[in-house]
Amino acid sequence: MERAKISAYQLLVLIFLFEIGTAILVPLAIEAKQDAWLAVLIGLVGGCCLFWIYHSLYSYYPDIPLTEYMQRILGSVLGKVLAFFYVLYFMYITARVLRDFGEMLIIAFYPETPLFAMNVLMVLVVVYTIRKGIEVIARTGELLFIIMMLIGISTIVLIIISGIIETSNLEPLLEKGLKPVIKTVFTQTLFFPFGEVIVFAMILPYLNQASKAMKAGLLGLGLSGLVIALIMAMNISVLGVNLISRSHFPFLSTIQTIEFAGFLQRLDIIFMLSTVIAGFFKISLYFYASLIGTANLFNIKNSAQLAYPLGLILLILSITIASNFSEHVYEGLQIVPLYVHLPFQVIIPGLLLIIAFFKNRKEQRKRNS
Amino acid sequence: MSRKSISLYLIIASISFLSGCWSQKELNELAIISATSIDKNEEGQYVKTIQLINPSNVAGGLQGGGGGQSPAVTVYSVTGDSVLEAHFNASSKISRKLYHAHANLIVFSEEVAQEDGIEDVLDAFERDPEIRPTARVVIAHNTKAGDLLKSLTAVDKIPAEKVNGTLEFTEQYRGTNLEVTLQDVIKTLTSEGKEPVISGFSIKGDIEQGKKMDNILKSEQDTTLETDGLAIFKEGKLIDWYQEDMAKGVIWILDKIKQTDVELDRDGKKNAIVYNVIRQKTEVSADTKHDMPTITINVRAEGDIREVRTSINLKDPKVILELEKELEEKIKKLLEDTVMRTQQNKTDIFGFGEEVHRSNPEKWKKLKSDWNDNYFSNLNVEVKVEAFVRRSGLRTNSYFSEMKDK
């Protein structure tokens, strides 16, 4: 672990940017049809519960990251094996997000550019930032958070004043009851994007005031959840469910629909800016988690040394995980949530918390007696 | 790796990537498209017509010379078995890369819309990231779609601009046409319980004459482009054209009327009083309690009396109330006629089905499979109109009253 500290506000900002990440760009929770925004909000509640688990673990071991305290909880051998799997998990998801990012730019803006060129550029920036450490990422976050907010608010204002919102598209509410909504929550929104906050189990030890972790975390999650739900509701009311379920990037189509005063149109650049900013943070934070996980597991003192080799692996992985975009999306929506996210985000941390709870109680009793 | 070698590596990497965009094209390598159209020829191939802007001839004015000598647009027609093939075949005729991002108009021919259905050609347009989802769509009425793009126009030098501008203003001031975007068309096509309507455009005059520069050198053009009716679709196929009042009725029920005029007869004189609707709100609601849903159309219109050709006492509030009643009847009849004709056409262009869906999803499930042909055409539609006369321009009574008193 590097010696660095981030403030509670910086944590909030990082969680916000991280969660917003790819979630505002894809047709999130569209299986719930016009109630997608509701599925996002319920997913947010679940995400807060998950954050409580990660936070409780953090309060038992406030100075070490996830991959290290699982070795204390489960013993050296089992803990190390599991920690290795976590590193793989973080790497894989980093590669997935990087792929998402590259594909997005190619489909929407650079149809003739190879994926490799897109990803190389992003990896170079990410590796450079990671070498500078978490403090730099956090400070970049503070700056870009304001820019994202400005972009977001101006987009919402533009969409409202150009009069393209048809709230009737959001009706009928709960057409087929709560069941499809709940199903979407447990197959998608709980894990992506909210469960992904597990990355912060690796970053929480850098917080300078442990007491504020819960508050900052929940605020960051809550804010991002509200923004994602708002954007989904806006997409649905502008485009309608049919169009969203047929598009890769509904938010792009929403922005393209803006026509105001005859000259404010084709504002695709808004989408591009938010893609690049949010994508950058998601990739950086995931990558950072896999980096310190690796350093920790193999006892490497200077984790920055790992940035280049891991970056290379990340680059190759991002291009080889799927041979086409459909495969990539299918895996992302059908396979990853249940078979990858569910165990790594919910089951294992839950078990860890239970074991840690009993272990700590035993130790406390020993101390008391 | 030392710090130096890393920075060297970064610099080299940047040189290869930052020097420019991957597939950069300079402005003089681009052919900027202002409008495209799709026709079908006898062999069943698609004919794509592309209207390209000649930048130097648009500028005119200050640069002097340039403008006026040759047309502001150049038109090419290409054929292909698919829309995209036609697009690529264009490269054998055009020396520059076709650039779609400024194309704001897509024209489909009546033939394609009637025979194959419009859904056959839309996908290529929706999928392309370069084409705007907000491009306006029109149907060429009584003419080939390609010919519509070939005619030169005055005032607006680029014909596509002229078409879009005309659409915008008829929608705003007359309410007989509608600006429909590519995205709107696809949205209504895929929506359950709503069918598309698209504005029509036609050429008045000789087509060949319209292609010549002579056409725009005259004070009155021989050949002009004009809005012409509203195309009514059923399941993607064009089935009817609505003109004038009928078209106005459709746009009224869709709540897209911004301003329009309503004429009243008085004292045996036809169209003696003209009422100008300044703002209106139309709401459609569905009552699904009974077996057969009932649709209610609520109209609330506000406006002024803007032309009087009879002696009527506009100072008397009672007369105004009387006028309002008459206006309500007139508007009601207009909307009822429109609904009746559309029910005979068996196509739900008003989105009544969507309304039923919203208010009672359970019931909609049973109705939707046979909505257009059975339920929609037998729907009980009730029209309720409230019309308000607010002002009467700068004058109270017309001079007709004085002349009569003399």
Coordinates of N, CA and C in Angstrom, one line a residue, chain A residues 34 106-114 116-117 120-121 124 128 131-132 164 166 168-169 171-173 175-176 237-240 242-243 246 253-254 256-259 265-266 268 308, chain B residues 1 3 6 9-10 13-14 17-18 21-23 25 97 100-102 104 126 129-134 136 181 183-184 186-187 190-192 194 354-355 357-359 361-362 364-365:
Chain A
Q34 N -40.9 0.6 -18.8 CA -41.0 2.0 -18.4 C -40.7 2.2 -17.0
I106 N -16.2 4.0 -30.8 CA -16.2 3.6 -32.2 C -17.6 3.6 -32.9
I107 N -18.5 3.0 -32.1 CA -19.9 2.9 -32.7 C -20.4 4.3 -33.0
A108 N -20.2 5.2 -32.0 CA -20.9 6.5 -32.1 C -20.1 7.5 -32.9
F109 N -18.8 7.5 -32.8 CA -18.0 8.6 -33.4 C -16.9 8.2 -34.4
Y110 N -16.2 7.1 -34.1 CA -15.0 6.8 -35.0 C -15.2 5.5 -35.7
P111 N -16.1 5.4 -36.6 CA -16.4 4.0 -37.2 C -15.2 3.4 -37.8
E112 N -14.2 4.2 -38.3 CA -13.1 3.6 -39.0 C -11.9 3.3 -38.2
T113 N -11.9 3.7 -36.9 CA -10.8 3.5 -36.1 C -10.8 2.1 -35.4
P114 N -9.6 1.5 -35.4 CA -9.6 0.1 -34.8 C -9.7 0.3 -33.3
F116 N -8.2 -1.2 -31.0 CA -6.9 -1.2 -30.4 C -6.4 0.2 -30.1
A117 N -6.6 1.1 -31.1 CA -6.1 2.4 -31.0 C -6.9 3.2 -29.9
V120 N -5.6 1.7 -26.5 CA -4.3 2.1 -26.1 C -4.3 3.5 -25.5
L121 N -5.0 4.4 -26.1 CA -5.0 5.8 -25.6 C -5.5 5.9 -24.2
L124 N -3.0 4.3 -21.7 CA -1.9 5.1 -21.4 C -2.3 6.2 -20.4
Y128 N -0.8 6.2 -16.6 CA 0.0 7.4 -16.1 C -0.6 7.9 -14.8
R131 N 0.1 5.6 -11.7 CA 1.4 5.7 -11.2 C 1.6 6.9 -10.3
K132 N 0.7 7.9 -10.5 CA 0.8 9.1 -9.6 C 0.1 8.8 -8.3
I164 N -38.9 18.1 -25.5 CA -39.0 16.8 -26.1 C -39.5 15.8 -25.1
E166 N -41.9 13.7 -23.0 CA -43.3 13.3 -23.0 C -43.5 12.3 -21.8
S168 N -45.9 11.0 -20.7 CA -46.9 9.9 -20.9 C -46.1 8.6 -21.3
N169 N -44.9 8.7 -21.7 CA -44.1 7.5 -22.1 C -43.8 6.7 -20.8
E171 N -45.9 6.0 -18.5 CA -47.1 5.3 -18.1 C -47.3 4.1 -19.0
P172 N -48.0 3.1 -18.6 CA -48.6 2.9 -17.2 C -47.5 2.4 -16.2
L173 N -47.6 2.9 -15.0 CA -46.7 2.6 -14.0 C -47.0 1.2 -13.5
E175 N -46.9 -1.8 -15.0 CA -47.8 -2.4 -15.9 C -48.0 -3.9 -15.6
K176 N -46.9 -4.6 -15.3 CA -47.0 -6.0 -15.0 C -46.7 -6.3 -13.5
S237 N -38.8 9.0 -21.3 CA -39.8 10.0 -21.7 C -39.5 10.6 -23.0
V238 N -38.2 10.7 -23.4 CA -37.9 11.3 -24.7 C -38.0 10.3 -25.8
L239 N -37.5 9.1 -25.6 CA -37.4 8.1 -26.7 C -38.4 7.1 -26.7
G240 N -39.0 6.7 -25.5 CA -39.9 5.6 -25.5 C -39.2 4.3 -25.3
N242 N -39.5 1.3 -26.6 CA -39.1 0.5 -27.8 C -37.7 0.9 -28.3
L243 N -37.6 2.2 -28.5 CA -36.3 2.8 -29.1 C -35.1 2.5 -28.2
R246 N -33.8 -1.0 -28.4 CA -33.1 -1.3 -29.6 C -31.8 -0.5 -29.7
S253 N -28.9 9.0 -28.0 CA -30.0 9.4 -28.8 C -30.8 10.5 -28.2
T254 N -30.9 10.5 -26.9 CA -31.7 11.5 -26.2 C -31.0 12.9 -26.5
Q256 N -29.1 13.6 -29.0 CA -29.2 14.0 -30.4 C -30.6 14.5 -30.7
T257 N -31.6 14.2 -29.8 CA -32.9 14.7 -30.1 C -33.1 16.2 -29.8
I258 N -32.2 16.7 -29.0 CA -32.3 18.1 -28.6 C -32.2 19.0 -29.8
E259 N -33.1 19.9 -29.9 CA -33.1 20.9 -30.9 C -33.6 22.2 -30.3
Q265 N -28.1 22.0 -31.6 CA -28.5 20.6 -32.0 C -27.2 19.8 -32.2
R266 N -27.4 18.5 -32.4 CA -26.2 17.6 -32.5 C -25.2 17.9 -31.4
D268 N -23.7 15.9 -29.5 CA -23.1 14.6 -29.2 C -21.9 14.8 -28.3
Y308 N 2.7 -0.6 -15.6 CA 2.9 -0.9 -17.0 C 2.6 -2.3 -17.4
Chain B
M1 N 12.6 0.4 -16.4 CA 12.6 1.5 -17.3 C 12.9 2.8 -16.5
R3 N 13.0 6.9 -16.0 CA 12.0 8.0 -16.3 C 12.1 8.5 -17.7
I6 N 10.7 6.2 -20.3 CA 9.2 6.2 -20.3 C 8.7 7.4 -21.0
Y9 N 9.0 7.1 -24.6 CA 8.0 6.1 -25.2 C 6.7 6.8 -25.3
L10 N 6.3 7.6 -24.3 CA 5.0 8.3 -24.3 C 5.0 9.3 -25.4
A13 N 4.6 7.6 -28.7 CA 3.2 7.1 -28.8 C 2.2 8.3 -29.1
S14 N 2.5 9.4 -28.5 CA 1.6 10.6 -28.7 C 1.7 11.1 -30.2
F17 N -0.5 9.2 -32.4 CA -1.9 9.3 -32.2 C -2.5 10.7 -32.2
L18 N -1.7 11.7 -31.8 CA -2.2 13.0 -31.6 C -2.1 13.9 -32.8
C21 N -7.1 13.1 -36.2 CA -8.0 12.1 -36.0 C -7.7 10.9 -37.0
W22 N -8.2 9.8 -36.6 CA -7.8 8.6 -37.4 C -8.2 8.7 -38.8
S23 N -9.5 9.0 -39.0 CA -9.9 9.1 -40.4 C -10.3 10.5 -40.7
K25 N -10.9 14.0 -42.5 CA -11.1 14.5 -43.9 C -11.1 16.0 -43.9
K97 N -16.0 12.3 -50.3 CA -16.6 11.5 -49.3 C -18.0 12.1 -48.9
H100 N -22.9 13.0 -44.2 CA -24.4 13.0 -43.9 C -24.8 13.9 -42.8
A101 N -23.8 14.3 -42.0 CA -24.2 15.0 -40.7 C -25.0 16.2 -40.8
H102 N -25.0 16.9 -42.0 CA -25.8 18.1 -42.2 C -27.1 17.9 -42.9
N104 N -30.6 17.3 -43.5 CA -31.7 17.5 -42.5 C -33.1 17.1 -43.1
E126 N -31.6 4.7 -39.6 CA -31.5 4.8 -38.1 C -30.2 4.3 -37.6
P129 N -24.5 6.2 -37.6 CA -24.3 7.3 -36.6 C -24.2 8.7 -37.2
E130 N -23.9 8.8 -38.5 CA -23.7 10.1 -39.1 C -25.1 10.8 -39.4
I131 N -26.1 10.0 -39.6 CA -27.4 10.6 -40.0 C -28.1 11.0 -38.7
R132 N -28.7 12.2 -38.8 CA -29.4 12.8 -37.7 C -30.7 12.1 -37.4
P133 N -31.0 11.7 -36.2 CA -32.3 11.2 -35.9 C -33.4 12.3 -36.0
T134 N -32.9 13.6 -36.0 CA -33.9 14.6 -36.1 C -34.1 15.1 -37.5
R136 N -35.8 15.7 -40.9 CA -37.2 15.7 -41.2 C -37.5 14.7 -42.3
T181 N -39.9 13.9 -37.6 CA -38.5 13.5 -37.7 C -38.4 12.0 -37.9
Q183 N -36.8 10.0 -36.2 CA -37.0 9.3 -34.9 C -38.5 9.1 -34.6
D184 N -39.3 10.2 -34.9 CA -40.7 10.1 -34.7 C -41.3 9.0 -35.5
I186 N -40.0 6.3 -36.7 CA -39.7 4.9 -36.2 C -40.4 4.7 -34.8
K187 N -40.5 5.7 -34.0 CA -41.1 5.6 -32.7 C -42.6 5.2 -32.9
T190 N -43.1 1.5 -34.3 CA -42.9 0.4 -33.4 C -43.9 0.5 -32.2
S191 N -44.6 1.6 -32.1 CA -45.4 1.8 -30.9 C -46.7 1.0 -31.1
E192 N -47.2 0.3 -30.1 CA -48.5 -0.3 -30.2 C -49.6 0.7 -30.0
K194 N -50.4 3.2 -32.2 CA -50.3 4.5 -32.9 C -49.6 4.3 -34.2
E354 N -52.6 3.9 -27.6 CA -51.6 4.2 -26.5 C -52.3 4.7 -25.3
E355 N -53.4 5.5 -25.5 CA -54.1 6.0 -24.4 C -54.8 4.9 -23.6
H357 N -53.9 1.8 -23.5 CA -52.8 1.1 -22.9 C -52.4 1.7 -21.6
R358 N -52.3 3.0 -21.6 CA -51.8 3.8 -20.4 C -52.9 3.7 -19.3
S359 N -54.2 3.8 -19.7 CA -55.1 3.8 -18.6 C -55.5 2.4 -18.1
P361 N -53.8 -1.2 -18.8 CA -52.9 -2.2 -19.4 C -53.5 -3.6 -19.6
E362 N -54.3 -4.0 -18.6 CA -54.9 -5.3 -18.6 C -55.8 -5.5 -19.9
W364 N -55.9 -3.6 -22.5 CA -55.1 -3.4 -23.7 C -54.6 -4.7 -24.3
K365 N -54.2 -5.6 -23.4 CA -53.6 -6.8 -23.8 C -54.6 -7.6 -24.6

